[in-house]
């Protein structure tokens, strides 16, 4: 390949890269169904934070799913003011199951991501084998055996005695409450229990001091961090063009996504940035 041909190839690669980057500006959807998709998330590649790349999937029917090592889970809602995602696991026990327990799987998160299981989750286990699981009423058991308290499954749990939405769903099955500290603990529990479900405590009203400010609902609350940078704050600033924070899909470097294209700073800076790109292209191709 002669030098001129090599040069043409280089020009083509540069302009294709510019076109690819600018194409991202029109690809960032802001909703999936009725769930808003804001930073740090994105359902289109290059949108949001690279730390959450490919974590959320929007189906053709407008259903949002969270991807984890244990599967894809329907997303019920996302809160950005109190950063968390609420997901459901169709394989977990629900009120309609009653005393019939279906095969299930342990829910898990990728520990390398900024996702964490919320401490507001409670886990209920059903028909556990007492040969392998310590099933005891915690207040009494913990007084007698404080060193074994954390490893016991509480048979006197308030939630077991007041199952949300279906207090009388269990007629011939046992229930106990236990918070697994790791996925392996959950996996071991399910080896010796028929099934399980997750209940999170939902805040209602404007105050959290009232004993009635939280109500239990079925689901899994997953907390997340919002990685805010100076670049992203500048990009989102209304006085600088109200851009959308994104990233280069090849390098993961920050990009501010604008209606006219993408820049590394903020949208009102785009005309200068574009002129610089065109001049660079012209200099290369004129030789």
Short mmCIF file of C-alpha atoms in Angstrom, two decimals:
data_model
loop_
_atom_site.label_atom_id
_atom_site.label_comp_id
_atom_site.label_asym_id
_atom_site.label_seq_id
_atom_site.Cartn_x
_atom_site.Cartn_y
_atom_site.Cartn_z
CA UNK A 1 0.00 0.00 0.00
CA UNK A 2 1.54 3.36 -1.09
CA UNK A 3 1.72 6.39 1.16
CA UNK A 4 -1.18 8.18 -0.60
CA UNK A 5 -3.51 5.18 -0.16
CA UNK A 6 -2.48 4.86 3.47
CA UNK A 7 -3.24 8.52 3.93
CA UNK A 8 -6.73 8.16 2.44
CA UNK A 9 -7.42 5.26 4.80
CA UNK A 10 -6.33 7.37 7.77
CA UNK A 11 -8.65 10.19 6.68
CA UNK A 12 -11.54 7.74 6.32
CA UNK A 13 -10.97 6.30 9.79
CA UNK A 14 -10.86 9.76 11.36
CA UNK A 15 -14.10 10.95 9.75
CA UNK A 16 -15.84 7.63 10.48
CA UNK A 17 -14.87 7.99 14.13
CA UNK A 18 -16.20 11.56 14.21
CA UNK A 19 -19.46 10.42 12.59
CA UNK A 20 -19.80 7.53 15.06
CA UNK A 21 -19.31 9.81 18.05
CA UNK A 22 -21.72 12.46 16.76
CA UNK A 23 -24.33 9.79 16.04
CA UNK A 24 -24.56 9.05 19.78
CA UNK A 25 -26.17 12.42 20.46
CA UNK A 26 -29.52 11.32 19.03
CA UNK A 27 -29.53 7.84 20.58
CA UNK A 28 -30.03 8.56 24.29
CA UNK A 29 -33.59 7.65 25.19
CA UNK A 30 -34.85 9.26 28.39
CA UNK A 31 -37.60 6.77 29.22
CA UNK A 32 -38.33 3.06 29.02
CA UNK A 33 -42.07 2.59 29.26
CA UNK A 34 -43.06 5.01 32.02
CA UNK A 35 -39.72 4.79 33.88
CA UNK A 36 -37.43 7.84 33.44
CA UNK A 37 -33.84 7.08 32.44
CA UNK A 38 -31.51 9.74 33.84
CA UNK A 39 -27.78 9.93 34.63
CA UNK A 40 -25.97 7.76 35.70
CA UNK A 41 -28.01 5.27 33.68
CA UNK A 42 -28.41 4.77 29.96
CA UNK A 43 -30.28 2.21 27.90
CA UNK A 44 -28.32 3.11 24.77
CA UNK A 45 -24.59 2.50 24.54
CA UNK A 46 -22.52 5.61 25.24
CA UNK A 47 -25.21 7.24 27.39
CA UNK A 48 -24.88 7.82 31.14
CA UNK A 49 -21.89 6.64 33.14
CA UNK A 50 -19.60 3.86 31.85
CA UNK A 51 -19.77 2.33 35.34
CA UNK A 52 -23.36 1.29 34.57
CA UNK A 53 -22.82 0.27 30.96
CA UNK A 54 -25.14 -2.56 29.83
CA UNK A 55 -26.73 -2.80 33.29
CA UNK A 56 -30.23 -1.73 32.18
CA UNK A 57 -32.02 -3.22 29.20
CA UNK A 58 -35.20 -1.83 27.61
CA UNK A 59 -37.20 -4.41 25.67
CA UNK A 60 -39.06 -3.74 22.43
CA UNK A 61 -42.27 -3.74 24.48
CA UNK A 62 -40.95 -0.97 26.74
CA UNK A 63 -40.16 -3.16 29.74
CA UNK A 64 -37.05 -2.29 31.75
CA UNK A 65 -34.76 -4.97 33.18
CA UNK A 66 -31.73 -4.97 35.47
CA UNK A 67 -28.96 -7.35 34.43
CA UNK A 68 -27.04 -9.14 37.20
CA UNK A 69 -24.92 -12.32 37.33
CA UNK A 70 -28.02 -14.26 38.44
CA UNK A 71 -30.33 -13.11 35.64
CA UNK A 72 -32.49 -10.28 34.28
CA UNK A 73 -35.01 -8.77 36.66
CA UNK A 74 -38.01 -6.52 35.89
CA UNK A 75 -37.51 -2.98 37.19
CA UNK A 76 -40.53 -1.60 39.04
CA UNK A 77 -39.20 1.93 39.56
CA UNK A 78 -36.06 4.08 39.85
CA UNK A 79 -35.59 6.88 42.39
CA UNK A 80 -32.91 9.47 41.70
CA UNK A 81 -33.54 11.66 44.77
CA UNK A 82 -33.00 8.68 47.09
CA UNK A 83 -30.84 6.65 44.69
CA UNK A 84 -32.23 3.14 44.38
CA UNK A 85 -33.85 0.72 41.95
CA UNK A 86 -36.77 -1.52 42.88
CA UNK A 87 -36.78 -4.85 41.09
CA UNK A 88 -38.90 -7.96 41.29
CA UNK A 89 -37.92 -11.59 40.92
CA UNK A 90 -40.72 -13.65 39.32
CA UNK A 91 -39.20 -16.82 40.80
CA UNK A 92 -39.49 -15.61 44.40
CA UNK A 93 -42.42 -16.70 46.55
CA UNK A 94 -45.51 -14.51 46.31
CA UNK A 95 -48.94 -14.46 47.94
CA UNK A 96 -50.53 -16.52 45.16
CA UNK A 97 -48.14 -19.41 45.88
CA UNK A 98 -49.41 -20.00 49.40
CA UNK A 99 -47.98 -23.30 50.66
CA UNK A 100 -46.78 -24.30 47.18
CA UNK A 101 -43.12 -23.49 46.61
CA UNK A 102 -41.61 -23.20 43.13
CA UNK A 103 -37.90 -23.68 42.28
CA UNK A 104 -36.06 -20.40 42.74
CA UNK A 105 -32.55 -18.96 42.45
CA UNK A 106 -30.45 -16.71 44.71
CA UNK A 107 -30.45 -13.06 43.68
CA UNK A 108 -26.94 -11.64 43.32
CA UNK A 109 -25.18 -8.45 42.25
CA UNK A 110 -21.83 -7.95 40.56
CA UNK A 111 -19.62 -6.70 43.41
CA UNK A 112 -17.45 -4.79 40.93
CA UNK A 113 -20.35 -2.41 40.13
CA UNK A 114 -21.58 0.52 42.26
CA UNK A 115 -24.77 -1.43 43.08
CA UNK A 116 -25.42 -2.64 46.65
CA UNK A 117 -28.27 -4.51 48.27
CA UNK A 118 -30.13 -2.10 50.53
CA UNK A 119 -30.24 -2.65 54.29
CA UNK A 120 -33.98 -1.88 53.96
CA UNK A 121 -34.52 -5.36 52.49
CA UNK A 122 -35.75 -8.22 54.65
CA UNK A 123 -35.62 -11.82 53.48
CA UNK A 124 -38.17 -14.45 54.46
CA UNK A 125 -37.36 -18.15 54.15
CA UNK A 126 -39.93 -20.94 54.11
CA UNK A 127 -39.88 -24.54 55.33
CA UNK A 128 -36.21 -24.56 56.30
CA UNK A 129 -34.68 -27.80 57.54
CA UNK A 130 -33.88 -27.32 61.21
CA UNK A 131 -31.15 -29.93 60.87
CA UNK A 132 -29.10 -27.35 58.97
CA UNK A 133 -30.67 -23.95 59.74
CA UNK A 134 -31.03 -22.42 63.20
CA UNK A 135 -34.72 -21.49 63.26
CA UNK A 136 -35.45 -19.79 66.56
CA UNK A 137 -37.32 -16.76 67.93
CA UNK A 138 -34.50 -14.22 67.91
CA UNK A 139 -35.17 -12.14 71.03
CA UNK A 140 -35.11 -15.21 73.26
CA UNK A 141 -32.46 -17.12 71.33
CA UNK A 142 -30.07 -14.14 71.18
CA UNK A 143 -30.28 -13.64 74.93
CA UNK A 144 -29.32 -17.25 75.51
CA UNK A 145 -26.77 -17.60 72.68
CA UNK A 146 -25.47 -14.15 71.72
CA UNK A 147 -22.55 -15.60 69.75
CA UNK A 148 -24.96 -17.48 67.45
CA UNK A 149 -27.53 -14.72 67.09
CA UNK A 150 -26.39 -13.44 63.66
CA UNK A 151 -26.53 -16.91 62.12
CA UNK A 152 -30.07 -17.69 63.28
CA UNK A 153 -33.26 -17.33 61.22
CA UNK A 154 -35.88 -15.47 63.24
CA UNK A 155 -39.11 -17.48 63.55
CA UNK A 156 -40.69 -14.65 65.56
CA UNK A 157 -40.21 -12.11 62.75
CA UNK A 158 -42.90 -9.45 62.48
CA UNK A 159 -43.07 -10.01 58.71
CA UNK A 160 -43.59 -13.75 59.12
CA UNK A 161 -46.50 -13.04 61.44
CA UNK A 162 -47.85 -10.27 59.20
CA UNK A 163 -47.08 -11.25 55.60
CA UNK A 164 -47.63 -8.14 53.45
CA UNK A 165 -50.90 -8.24 51.49
CA UNK A 166 -51.69 -11.83 52.53
CA UNK A 167 -51.34 -12.43 56.26
CA UNK A 168 -53.03 -15.86 56.04
CA UNK A 169 -51.27 -17.15 52.91
CA UNK A 170 -49.35 -19.83 54.82
CA UNK A 171 -51.39 -22.48 56.59
CA UNK A 172 -49.00 -25.42 56.83
CA UNK A 173 -45.56 -23.92 56.27
CA UNK A 174 -42.91 -22.39 58.51
CA UNK A 175 -41.39 -18.95 58.01
CA UNK A 176 -38.31 -17.21 59.37
CA UNK A 177 -36.41 -14.00 58.65
CA UNK A 178 -32.68 -13.82 57.92
CA UNK A 179 -30.43 -11.24 56.25
CA UNK A 180 -27.68 -12.97 54.19
CA UNK A 181 -24.47 -10.96 54.25
CA UNK A 182 -23.25 -12.44 50.97
CA UNK A 183 -24.55 -14.35 47.96
CA UNK A 184 -22.96 -17.55 49.25
CA UNK A 185 -24.98 -17.27 52.49
CA UNK A 186 -28.16 -16.91 50.44
CA UNK A 187 -27.21 -19.88 48.29
CA UNK A 188 -26.65 -22.03 51.37
CA UNK A 189 -29.98 -20.99 52.87
CA UNK A 190 -31.82 -21.97 49.69
CA UNK A 191 -30.14 -25.36 49.78
CA UNK A 192 -31.99 -26.10 53.02
CA UNK A 193 -35.15 -24.00 52.60
CA UNK A 194 -38.04 -24.55 50.19
CA UNK A 195 -38.14 -20.97 48.92
CA UNK A 196 -37.70 -17.34 49.90
CA UNK A 197 -38.92 -13.83 49.18
CA UNK A 198 -37.66 -10.29 49.63
CA UNK A 199 -39.55 -7.47 51.31
CA UNK A 200 -38.35 -3.87 51.32
CA UNK A 201 -39.51 -1.09 53.60
CA UNK A 202 -41.07 1.67 51.52
CA UNK A 203 -41.07 5.19 52.97
CA UNK A 204 -44.46 6.88 52.81
CA UNK A 205 -45.43 10.41 53.74
CA UNK A 206 -43.08 13.30 54.35
CA UNK A 207 -41.60 12.23 57.68
CA UNK A 208 -39.40 9.26 58.58
CA UNK A 209 -39.74 9.72 62.36
CA UNK A 210 -43.23 8.26 62.61
CA UNK A 211 -43.49 4.51 63.33
CA UNK A 212 -45.92 4.34 60.41
CA UNK A 213 -43.67 6.13 57.91
CA UNK A 214 -42.57 2.84 56.33
CA UNK A 215 -44.66 0.01 54.95
CA UNK A 216 -43.46 -3.41 53.75
CA UNK A 217 -43.80 -4.33 50.06
CA UNK A 218 -42.50 -7.26 48.05
CA UNK A 219 -39.44 -6.56 45.94
CA UNK A 220 -35.69 -6.02 46.10
CA UNK A 221 -34.26 -2.57 46.72
CA UNK A 222 -30.88 -2.07 45.04
CA UNK A 223 -29.01 1.11 46.00
CA UNK A 224 -26.65 2.86 43.60
CA UNK A 225 -24.08 5.65 43.65
CA UNK A 226 -24.20 8.64 41.32
CA UNK A 227 -20.64 9.31 40.07
CA UNK A 228 -20.73 13.09 39.60
CA UNK A 229 -17.71 14.80 38.02
CA UNK A 230 -16.91 18.43 37.20
CA UNK A 231 -17.20 17.56 33.49
CA UNK A 232 -20.69 16.14 33.97
CA UNK A 233 -21.87 19.09 36.08
CA UNK A 234 -20.65 21.52 33.41
CA UNK A 235 -22.29 19.47 30.68
CA UNK A 236 -25.67 19.45 32.47
CA UNK A 237 -25.50 23.16 33.38
CA UNK A 238 -28.48 24.93 31.68
CA UNK A 239 -26.35 28.05 31.17
CA UNK A 240 -23.90 25.96 29.14
CA UNK A 241 -26.37 24.14 26.95
CA UNK A 242 -28.06 21.45 29.10
CA UNK A 243 -26.15 18.52 27.63
CA UNK A 244 -26.41 14.85 28.54
CA UNK A 245 -23.50 13.11 30.23
CA UNK A 246 -22.14 10.18 28.25
CA UNK A 247 -18.93 8.46 27.23
CA UNK A 248 -16.93 7.25 24.26
CA UNK A 249 -17.85 3.59 23.79
CA UNK A 250 -14.28 2.62 22.87
CA UNK A 251 -12.20 4.60 25.37
CA UNK A 252 -14.83 5.22 28.11
CA UNK A 253 -13.66 8.86 28.17
CA UNK A 254 -16.28 11.46 29.12
CA UNK A 255 -18.44 13.03 26.40
CA UNK A 256 -21.08 15.73 26.66
CA UNK A 257 -23.92 14.68 24.36
CA UNK A 258 -25.59 17.63 22.62
CA UNK A 259 -28.28 18.04 19.98
CA UNK A 260 -25.68 19.25 17.47
CA UNK A 261 -23.12 16.55 18.29
CA UNK A 262 -20.77 15.64 21.12
CA UNK A 263 -17.91 17.45 22.81
CA UNK A 264 -15.55 16.82 25.69
CA UNK A 265 -16.63 19.96 27.55
CA UNK A 266 -20.18 21.44 27.24
CA UNK A 267 -22.70 22.12 24.49
CA UNK A 268 -22.14 25.88 24.08
CA UNK A 269 -18.54 25.02 23.25
CA UNK A 270 -19.55 22.79 20.35
CA UNK A 271 -19.10 25.26 17.47
CA UNK A 272 -15.45 25.86 18.37
CA UNK A 273 -14.92 22.12 18.86
CA UNK A 274 -16.46 21.30 15.47
CA UNK A 275 -14.32 23.89 13.65
CA UNK A 276 -11.19 22.41 15.19
CA UNK A 277 -12.21 18.94 14.02
CA UNK A 278 -12.85 20.08 10.43
CA UNK A 279 -9.56 21.96 10.22
CA UNK A 280 -7.66 18.92 11.45
CA UNK A 281 -9.34 16.78 8.81
CA UNK A 282 -8.54 19.24 6.03
CA UNK A 283 -4.88 19.45 6.98
CA UNK A 284 -4.53 15.68 6.91
CA UNK A 285 -6.29 15.14 3.58
CA UNK A 286 -4.61 17.91 1.64
CA UNK A 287 -1.23 16.23 1.78
#
